[in-house]
Amino acid sequence: MAKVILAVDDSASIRQMVSFTLKTAGYEVIDATDGQDGLDKASAQAFDLILTDQNMPRMDGLSLIKTLRAMPQYAKTPILMLTTESSDQMKSQGRAAGATGWLVKPFDPQRLIDVVRKVIG
């Protein structure tokens, strides 16, 4: 059974690229348009991995991670930030919120697959 990944990003083109890349590698991908949409979808079904952008309307990535980490079913689920933010300060805020890893946009599709395989197989 394919691992299920939630891809949260307000950019339709990024969601399409992430979805295409991961589906090609054999994963099932569900999209969310912002942090609130991601939270709603994560509350409705279980995911093996969550990929989230930082800068989004309604709920940003760090807020989404903190909220998910407070939910028992997502306490240990890998959550990767996929964002244009690359400052050390932002990365340490991500770690403090509970992010498992950090990928910077624009992303290399093979690197995304490699990182996903590393954290969920």
GROMACS .gro file of N, CA and C in nm:
model
  363
    1MET      N    1   0.085  -0.119   0.000
    1MET     CA    2   0.000   0.000   0.000
    1MET      C    3   0.089   0.124   0.000
    2ALA      N    4   0.056   0.218  -0.087
    2ALA     CA    5   0.139   0.339  -0.102
    2ALA      C    6   0.130   0.428   0.022
    3LYS      N    7   0.242   0.488   0.056
    3LYS     CA    8   0.245   0.586   0.165
    3LYS      C    9   0.170   0.710   0.117
    4VAL      N   10   0.097   0.774   0.209
    4VAL     CA   11   0.015   0.890   0.173
    4VAL      C   12   0.080   1.017   0.228
    5ILE      N   13   0.098   1.115   0.138
    5ILE     CA   14   0.165   1.240   0.172
    5ILE      C   15   0.068   1.356   0.154
    6LEU      N   16   0.067   1.447   0.250
    6LEU     CA   17  -0.011   1.570   0.240
    6LEU      C   18   0.085   1.681   0.198
    7ALA      N   19   0.054   1.746   0.085
    7ALA     CA   20   0.136   1.857   0.034
    7ALA      C   21   0.059   1.987   0.050
    8VAL      N   22   0.110   2.075   0.138
    8VAL     CA   23   0.041   2.199   0.172
    8VAL      C   24   0.119   2.317   0.114
    9ASP      N   25   0.058   2.388   0.019
    9ASP     CA   26   0.123   2.505  -0.043
    9ASP      C   27   0.016   2.590  -0.109
   10ASP      N   28   0.028   2.722  -0.097
   10ASP     CA   29  -0.071   2.810  -0.159
   10ASP      C   30  -0.044   2.829  -0.308
   11SER      N   31   0.070   2.783  -0.358
   11SER     CA   32   0.102   2.794  -0.501
   11SER      C   33   0.057   2.668  -0.574
   12ALA      N   34  -0.037   2.685  -0.668
   12ALA     CA   35  -0.088   2.570  -0.744
   12ALA      C   36   0.024   2.503  -0.823
   13SER      N   37   0.116   2.580  -0.878
   13SER     CA   38   0.224   2.521  -0.959
   13SER      C   39   0.318   2.437  -0.871
   14ILE      N   40   0.346   2.484  -0.751
   14ILE     CA   41   0.431   2.405  -0.660
   14ILE      C   42   0.359   2.277  -0.620
   15ARG      N   43   0.230   2.287  -0.587
   15ARG     CA   44   0.153   2.167  -0.552
   15ARG      C   45   0.157   2.066  -0.667
   16GLN      N   46   0.142   2.114  -0.789
   16GLN     CA   47   0.143   2.025  -0.906
   16GLN      C   48   0.280   1.958  -0.922
   17MET      N   49   0.388   2.036  -0.906
   17MET     CA   50   0.523   1.979  -0.920
   17MET      C   51   0.552   1.876  -0.812
   18VAL      N   52   0.516   1.910  -0.687
   18VAL     CA   53   0.538   1.817  -0.575
   18VAL      C   54   0.456   1.690  -0.598
   19SER      N   55   0.330   1.706  -0.633
   19SER     CA   56   0.241   1.593  -0.654
   19SER      C   57   0.292   1.504  -0.766
   20PHE      N   58   0.328   1.562  -0.878
   20PHE     CA   59   0.378   1.486  -0.992
   20PHE      C   60   0.506   1.410  -0.954
   21THR      N   61   0.599   1.480  -0.890
   21THR     CA   62   0.726   1.420  -0.850
   21THR      C   63   0.705   1.300  -0.758
   22LEU      N   64   0.622   1.318  -0.656
   22LEU     CA   65   0.602   1.211  -0.557
   22LEU      C   66   0.515   1.097  -0.610
   23LYS      N   67   0.415   1.129  -0.693
   23LYS     CA   68   0.332   1.023  -0.751
   23LYS      C   69   0.416   0.936  -0.844
   24THR      N   70   0.508   0.999  -0.919
   24THR     CA   71   0.597   0.926  -1.008
   24THR      C   72   0.684   0.828  -0.928
   25ALA      N   73   0.717   0.864  -0.803
   25ALA     CA   74   0.799   0.779  -0.717
   25ALA      C   75   0.716   0.675  -0.641
   26GLY      N   76   0.584   0.672  -0.667
   26GLY     CA   77   0.500   0.569  -0.607
   26GLY      C   78   0.421   0.608  -0.483
   27TYR      N   79   0.421   0.736  -0.449
   27TYR     CA   80   0.347   0.781  -0.331
   27TYR      C   81   0.209   0.832  -0.372
   28GLU      N   82   0.116   0.827  -0.277
   28GLU     CA   83  -0.015   0.889  -0.297
   28GLU      C   84  -0.005   1.029  -0.238
   29VAL      N   85  -0.055   1.129  -0.311
   29VAL     CA   86  -0.042   1.268  -0.266
   29VAL      C   87  -0.178   1.337  -0.261
   30ILE      N   88  -0.205   1.401  -0.148
   30ILE     CA   89  -0.326   1.483  -0.130
   30ILE      C   90  -0.278   1.627  -0.116
   31ASP      N   91  -0.344   1.719  -0.187
   31ASP     CA   92  -0.306   1.860  -0.184
   31ASP      C   93  -0.391   1.939  -0.085
   32ALA      N   94  -0.330   2.045  -0.030
   32ALA     CA   95  -0.403   2.142   0.052
   32ALA      C   96  -0.355   2.280   0.011
   33THR      N   97  -0.446   2.376   0.007
   33THR     CA   98  -0.417   2.509  -0.048
   33THR      C   99  -0.355   2.607   0.052
   34ASP      N  100  -0.364   2.577   0.181
   34ASP     CA  101  -0.300   2.661   0.284
   34ASP      C  102  -0.300   2.583   0.415
   35GLY      N  103  -0.245   2.642   0.519
   35GLY     CA  104  -0.232   2.572   0.646
   35GLY      C  105  -0.364   2.525   0.705
   36GLN      N  106  -0.466   2.609   0.694
   36GLN     CA  107  -0.597   2.571   0.750
   36GLN      C  108  -0.656   2.453   0.673
   37ASP      N  109  -0.645   2.457   0.539
   37ASP     CA  110  -0.693   2.347   0.456
   37ASP      C  111  -0.614   2.220   0.489
   38GLY      N  112  -0.482   2.236   0.509
   38GLY     CA  113  -0.398   2.123   0.547
   38GLY      C  114  -0.440   2.062   0.680
   39LEU      N  115  -0.467   2.147   0.777
   39LEU     CA  116  -0.511   2.101   0.909
   39LEU      C  117  -0.644   2.027   0.899
   40ASP      N  118  -0.737   2.082   0.820
   40ASP     CA  119  -0.867   2.017   0.801
   40ASP      C  120  -0.849   1.877   0.742
   41LYS      N  121  -0.763   1.867   0.639
   41LYS     CA  122  -0.742   1.737   0.574
   41LYS      C  123  -0.667   1.640   0.666
   42ALA      N  124  -0.571   1.691   0.743
   42ALA     CA  125  -0.495   1.606   0.837
   42ALA      C  126  -0.584   1.556   0.951
   43SER      N  127  -0.688   1.634   0.983
   43SER     CA  128  -0.782   1.593   1.088
   43SER      C  129  -0.877   1.485   1.037
   44ALA      N  130  -0.902   1.485   0.905
   44ALA     CA  131  -0.999   1.393   0.846
   44ALA      C  132  -0.939   1.257   0.808
   45GLN      N  133  -0.809   1.251   0.783
   45GLN     CA  134  -0.745   1.125   0.747
   45GLN      C  135  -0.600   1.124   0.793
   46ALA      N  136  -0.542   1.006   0.802
   46ALA     CA  137  -0.403   0.993   0.848
   46ALA      C  138  -0.306   1.005   0.732
   47PHE      N  139  -0.192   1.069   0.755
   47PHE     CA  140  -0.087   1.083   0.655
   47PHE      C  141   0.043   1.027   0.710
   48ASP      N  142   0.126   0.973   0.619
   48ASP     CA  143   0.256   0.919   0.658
   48ASP      C  144   0.362   1.028   0.663
   49LEU      N  145   0.339   1.138   0.590
   49LEU     CA  146   0.433   1.250   0.582
   49LEU      C  147   0.355   1.374   0.544
   50ILE      N  148   0.399   1.489   0.599
   50ILE     CA  149   0.338   1.616   0.561
   50ILE      C  150   0.449   1.708   0.512
   51LEU      N  151   0.425   1.768   0.395
   51LEU     CA  152   0.515   1.867   0.337
   51LEU      C  153   0.442   2.000   0.344
   52THR      N  154   0.503   2.103   0.399
   52THR     CA  155   0.434   2.231   0.407
   52THR      C  156   0.523   2.349   0.371
   53ASP      N  157   0.462   2.447   0.307
   53ASP     CA  158   0.526   2.575   0.280
   53ASP      C  159   0.521   2.655   0.411
   54GLN      N  160   0.594   2.765   0.418
   54GLN     CA  161   0.587   2.852   0.536
   54GLN      C  162   0.487   2.965   0.513
   55ASN      N  163   0.506   3.044   0.407
   55ASN     CA  164   0.426   3.164   0.387
   55ASN      C  165   0.298   3.135   0.310
   56MET      N  166   0.186   3.128   0.385
   56MET     CA  167   0.056   3.098   0.324
   56MET      C  168  -0.052   3.179   0.396
   57PRO      N  169  -0.164   3.205   0.326
   57PRO     CA  170  -0.276   3.273   0.393
   57PRO      C  171  -0.345   3.180   0.494
   58ARG      N  172  -0.422   3.237   0.581
   58ARG     CA  173  -0.504   3.168   0.682
   58ARG      C  174  -0.425   3.098   0.791
   59MET      N  175  -0.319   3.024   0.757
   59MET     CA  176  -0.233   2.962   0.859
   59MET      C  177  -0.098   2.934   0.794
   60ASP      N  178   0.010   2.984   0.856
   60ASP     CA  179   0.143   2.959   0.798
   60ASP      C  180   0.195   2.821   0.839
   61GLY      N  181   0.308   2.783   0.780
   61GLY     CA  182   0.363   2.651   0.802
   61GLY      C  183   0.401   2.622   0.946
   62LEU      N  184   0.464   2.719   1.013
   62LEU     CA  185   0.505   2.697   1.152
   62LEU      C  186   0.383   2.675   1.242
   63SER      N  187   0.279   2.754   1.221
   63SER     CA  188   0.156   2.737   1.299
   63SER      C  189   0.093   2.600   1.272
   64LEU      N  190   0.096   2.558   1.146
   64LEU     CA  191   0.043   2.427   1.110
   64LEU      C  192   0.121   2.317   1.181
   65ILE      N  193   0.255   2.326   1.178
   65ILE     CA  194   0.338   2.224   1.243
   65ILE      C  195   0.309   2.217   1.393
   66LYS      N  196   0.305   2.333   1.458
   66LYS     CA  197   0.278   2.336   1.603
   66LYS      C  198   0.143   2.273   1.635
   67THR      N  199   0.042   2.305   1.553
   67THR     CA  200  -0.093   2.252   1.575
   67THR      C  201  -0.095   2.100   1.555
   68LEU      N  202  -0.029   2.053   1.447
   68LEU     CA  203  -0.023   1.909   1.421
   68LEU      C  204   0.052   1.835   1.530
   69ARG      N  205   0.163   1.891   1.577
   69ARG     CA  206   0.244   1.825   1.680
   69ARG      C  207   0.166   1.810   1.811
   70ALA      N  208   0.066   1.895   1.832
   70ALA     CA  209  -0.016   1.887   1.954
   70ALA      C  210  -0.120   1.776   1.943
   71MET      N  211  -0.139   1.722   1.822
   71MET     CA  212  -0.236   1.614   1.801
   71MET      C  213  -0.164   1.479   1.816
   72PRO      N  214  -0.217   1.388   1.900
   72PRO     CA  215  -0.147   1.260   1.924
   72PRO      C  216  -0.109   1.185   1.796
   73GLN      N  217  -0.196   1.187   1.695
   73GLN     CA  218  -0.168   1.108   1.574
   73GLN      C  219  -0.055   1.168   1.490
   74TYR      N  220  -0.016   1.293   1.517
   74TYR     CA  221   0.093   1.355   1.440
   74TYR      C  222   0.215   1.389   1.526
   75ALA      N  223   0.219   1.337   1.648
   75ALA     CA  224   0.331   1.366   1.738
   75ALA      C  225   0.464   1.319   1.679
   76LYS      N  226   0.461   1.207   1.605
   76LYS     CA  227   0.585   1.151   1.551
   76LYS      C  228   0.589   1.146   1.398
   77THR      N  229   0.485   1.193   1.331
   77THR     CA  230   0.481   1.193   1.185
   77THR      C  231   0.586   1.288   1.128
   78PRO      N  232   0.665   1.245   1.029
   78PRO     CA  233   0.761   1.338   0.968
   78PRO      C  234   0.690   1.456   0.901
   79ILE      N  235   0.739   1.576   0.930
   79ILE     CA  236   0.686   1.698   0.868
   79ILE      C  237   0.804   1.774   0.809
   80LEU      N  238   0.801   1.794   0.679
   80LEU     CA  239   0.909   1.865   0.609
   80LEU      C  240   0.861   2.002   0.564
   81MET      N  241   0.945   2.102   0.587
   81MET     CA  242   0.917   2.236   0.534
   81MET      C  243   0.973   2.241   0.392
   82LEU      N  244   0.894   2.291   0.298
   82LEU     CA  245   0.938   2.313   0.160
   82LEU      C  246   0.905   2.458   0.131
   83THR      N  247   1.005   2.545   0.139
   83THR     CA  248   0.979   2.688   0.139
   83THR      C  249   1.093   2.766   0.077
   84THR      N  250   1.068   2.892   0.044
   84THR     CA  251   1.174   2.980  -0.005
   84THR      C  252   1.257   3.033   0.112
   85GLU      N  253   1.203   3.020   0.233
   85GLU     CA  254   1.274   3.068   0.353
   85GLU      C  255   1.396   2.981   0.378
   86SER      N  256   1.513   3.043   0.392
   86SER     CA  257   1.634   2.962   0.413
   86SER      C  258   1.725   3.017   0.523
   87SER      N  259   1.678   3.117   0.597
   87SER     CA  260   1.763   3.173   0.703
   87SER      C  261   1.778   3.075   0.818
   88ASP      N  262   1.893   3.083   0.886
   88ASP     CA  263   1.917   2.995   1.001
   88ASP      C  264   1.813   3.019   1.109
   89GLN      N  265   1.771   3.145   1.125
   89GLN     CA  266   1.671   3.179   1.227
   89GLN      C  267   1.539   3.107   1.196
   90MET      N  268   1.497   3.111   1.070
   90MET     CA  269   1.371   3.046   1.032
   90MET      C  270   1.383   2.894   1.048
   91LYS      N  271   1.498   2.839   1.012
   91LYS     CA  272   1.518   2.694   1.026
   91LYS      C  273   1.513   2.653   1.174
   92SER      N  274   1.571   2.736   1.262
   92SER     CA  275   1.565   2.699   1.404
   92SER      C  276   1.425   2.714   1.459
   93GLN      N  277   1.347   2.811   1.407
   93GLN     CA  278   1.205   2.820   1.446
   93GLN      C  279   1.130   2.696   1.398
   94GLY      N  280   1.165   2.648   1.280
   94GLY     CA  281   1.104   2.527   1.227
   94GLY      C  282   1.134   2.406   1.313
   95ARG      N  283   1.261   2.392   1.353
   95ARG     CA  284   1.300   2.281   1.441
   95ARG      C  285   1.226   2.290   1.574
   96ALA      N  286   1.218   2.412   1.629
   96ALA     CA  287   1.150   2.433   1.757
   96ALA      C  288   1.001   2.397   1.745
   97ALA      N  289   0.940   2.425   1.629
   97ALA     CA  290   0.798   2.393   1.608
   97ALA      C  291   0.776   2.243   1.590
   98GLY      N  292   0.883   2.172   1.550
   98GLY     CA  293   0.871   2.028   1.532
   98GLY      C  294   0.895   1.978   1.391
   99ALA      N  295   0.950   2.064   1.303
   99ALA     CA  296   0.979   2.020   1.166
   99ALA      C  297   1.088   1.913   1.168
  100THR      N  298   1.069   1.811   1.087
  100THR     CA  299   1.165   1.701   1.076
  100THR      C  300   1.282   1.741   0.987
  101GLY      N  301   1.252   1.820   0.883
  101GLY     CA  302   1.355   1.860   0.787
  101GLY      C  303   1.314   1.984   0.711
  102TRP      N  304   1.404   2.032   0.624
  102TRP     CA  305   1.386   2.160   0.555
  102TRP      C  306   1.437   2.149   0.413
  103LEU      N  307   1.353   2.179   0.316
  103LEU     CA  308   1.394   2.184   0.176
  103LEU      C  309   1.364   2.323   0.123
  104VAL      N  310   1.457   2.377   0.044
  104VAL     CA  311   1.441   2.513  -0.007
  104VAL      C  312   1.394   2.510  -0.152
  105LYS      N  313   1.294   2.596  -0.183
  105LYS     CA  314   1.246   2.613  -0.321
  105LYS      C  315   1.340   2.708  -0.394
  106PRO      N  316   1.357   2.693  -0.524
  106PRO     CA  317   1.302   2.583  -0.604
  106PRO      C  318   1.371   2.452  -0.567
  107PHE      N  319   1.294   2.344  -0.566
  107PHE     CA  320   1.349   2.217  -0.521
  107PHE      C  321   1.391   2.131  -0.639
  108ASP      N  322   1.489   2.044  -0.614
  108ASP     CA  323   1.533   1.945  -0.711
  108ASP      C  324   1.445   1.822  -0.690
  109PRO      N  325   1.370   1.780  -0.794
  109PRO     CA  326   1.279   1.666  -0.777
  109PRO      C  327   1.346   1.540  -0.720
  110GLN      N  328   1.466   1.507  -0.767
  110GLN     CA  329   1.533   1.387  -0.716
  110GLN      C  330   1.569   1.402  -0.568
  111ARG      N  331   1.609   1.524  -0.528
  111ARG     CA  332   1.641   1.548  -0.387
  111ARG      C  333   1.515   1.532  -0.301
  112LEU      N  334   1.402   1.583  -0.350
  112LEU     CA  335   1.275   1.568  -0.277
  112LEU      C  336   1.244   1.419  -0.257
  113ILE      N  337   1.255   1.341  -0.363
  113ILE     CA  338   1.229   1.197  -0.354
  113ILE      C  339   1.325   1.132  -0.255
  114ASP      N  340   1.453   1.168  -0.264
  114ASP     CA  341   1.555   1.110  -0.174
  114ASP      C  342   1.523   1.139  -0.027
  115VAL      N  343   1.485   1.264   0.001
  115VAL     CA  344   1.454   1.302   0.139
  115VAL      C  345   1.329   1.231   0.189
  116VAL      N  346   1.227   1.226   0.105
  116VAL     CA  347   1.102   1.157   0.142
  116VAL      C  348   1.131   1.009   0.170
  117ARG      N  349   1.208   0.945   0.081
  117ARG     CA  350   1.241   0.802   0.101
  117ARG      C  351   1.318   0.783   0.231
  118LYS      N  352   1.406   0.878   0.262
  118LYS     CA  353   1.486   0.868   0.384
  118LYS      C  354   1.397   0.871   0.509
  119VAL      N  355   1.294   0.958   0.508
  119VAL     CA  356   1.213   0.972   0.629
  119VAL      C  357   1.093   0.876   0.637
  120ILE      N  358   1.041   0.827   0.524
  120ILE     CA  359   0.927   0.734   0.534
  120ILE      C  360   0.944   0.605   0.454
  121GLY      N  361   1.056   0.592   0.383
  121GLY     CA  362   1.080   0.468   0.310
  121GLY      C  363   1.011   0.460   0.176
   0.00000   0.00000   0.00000
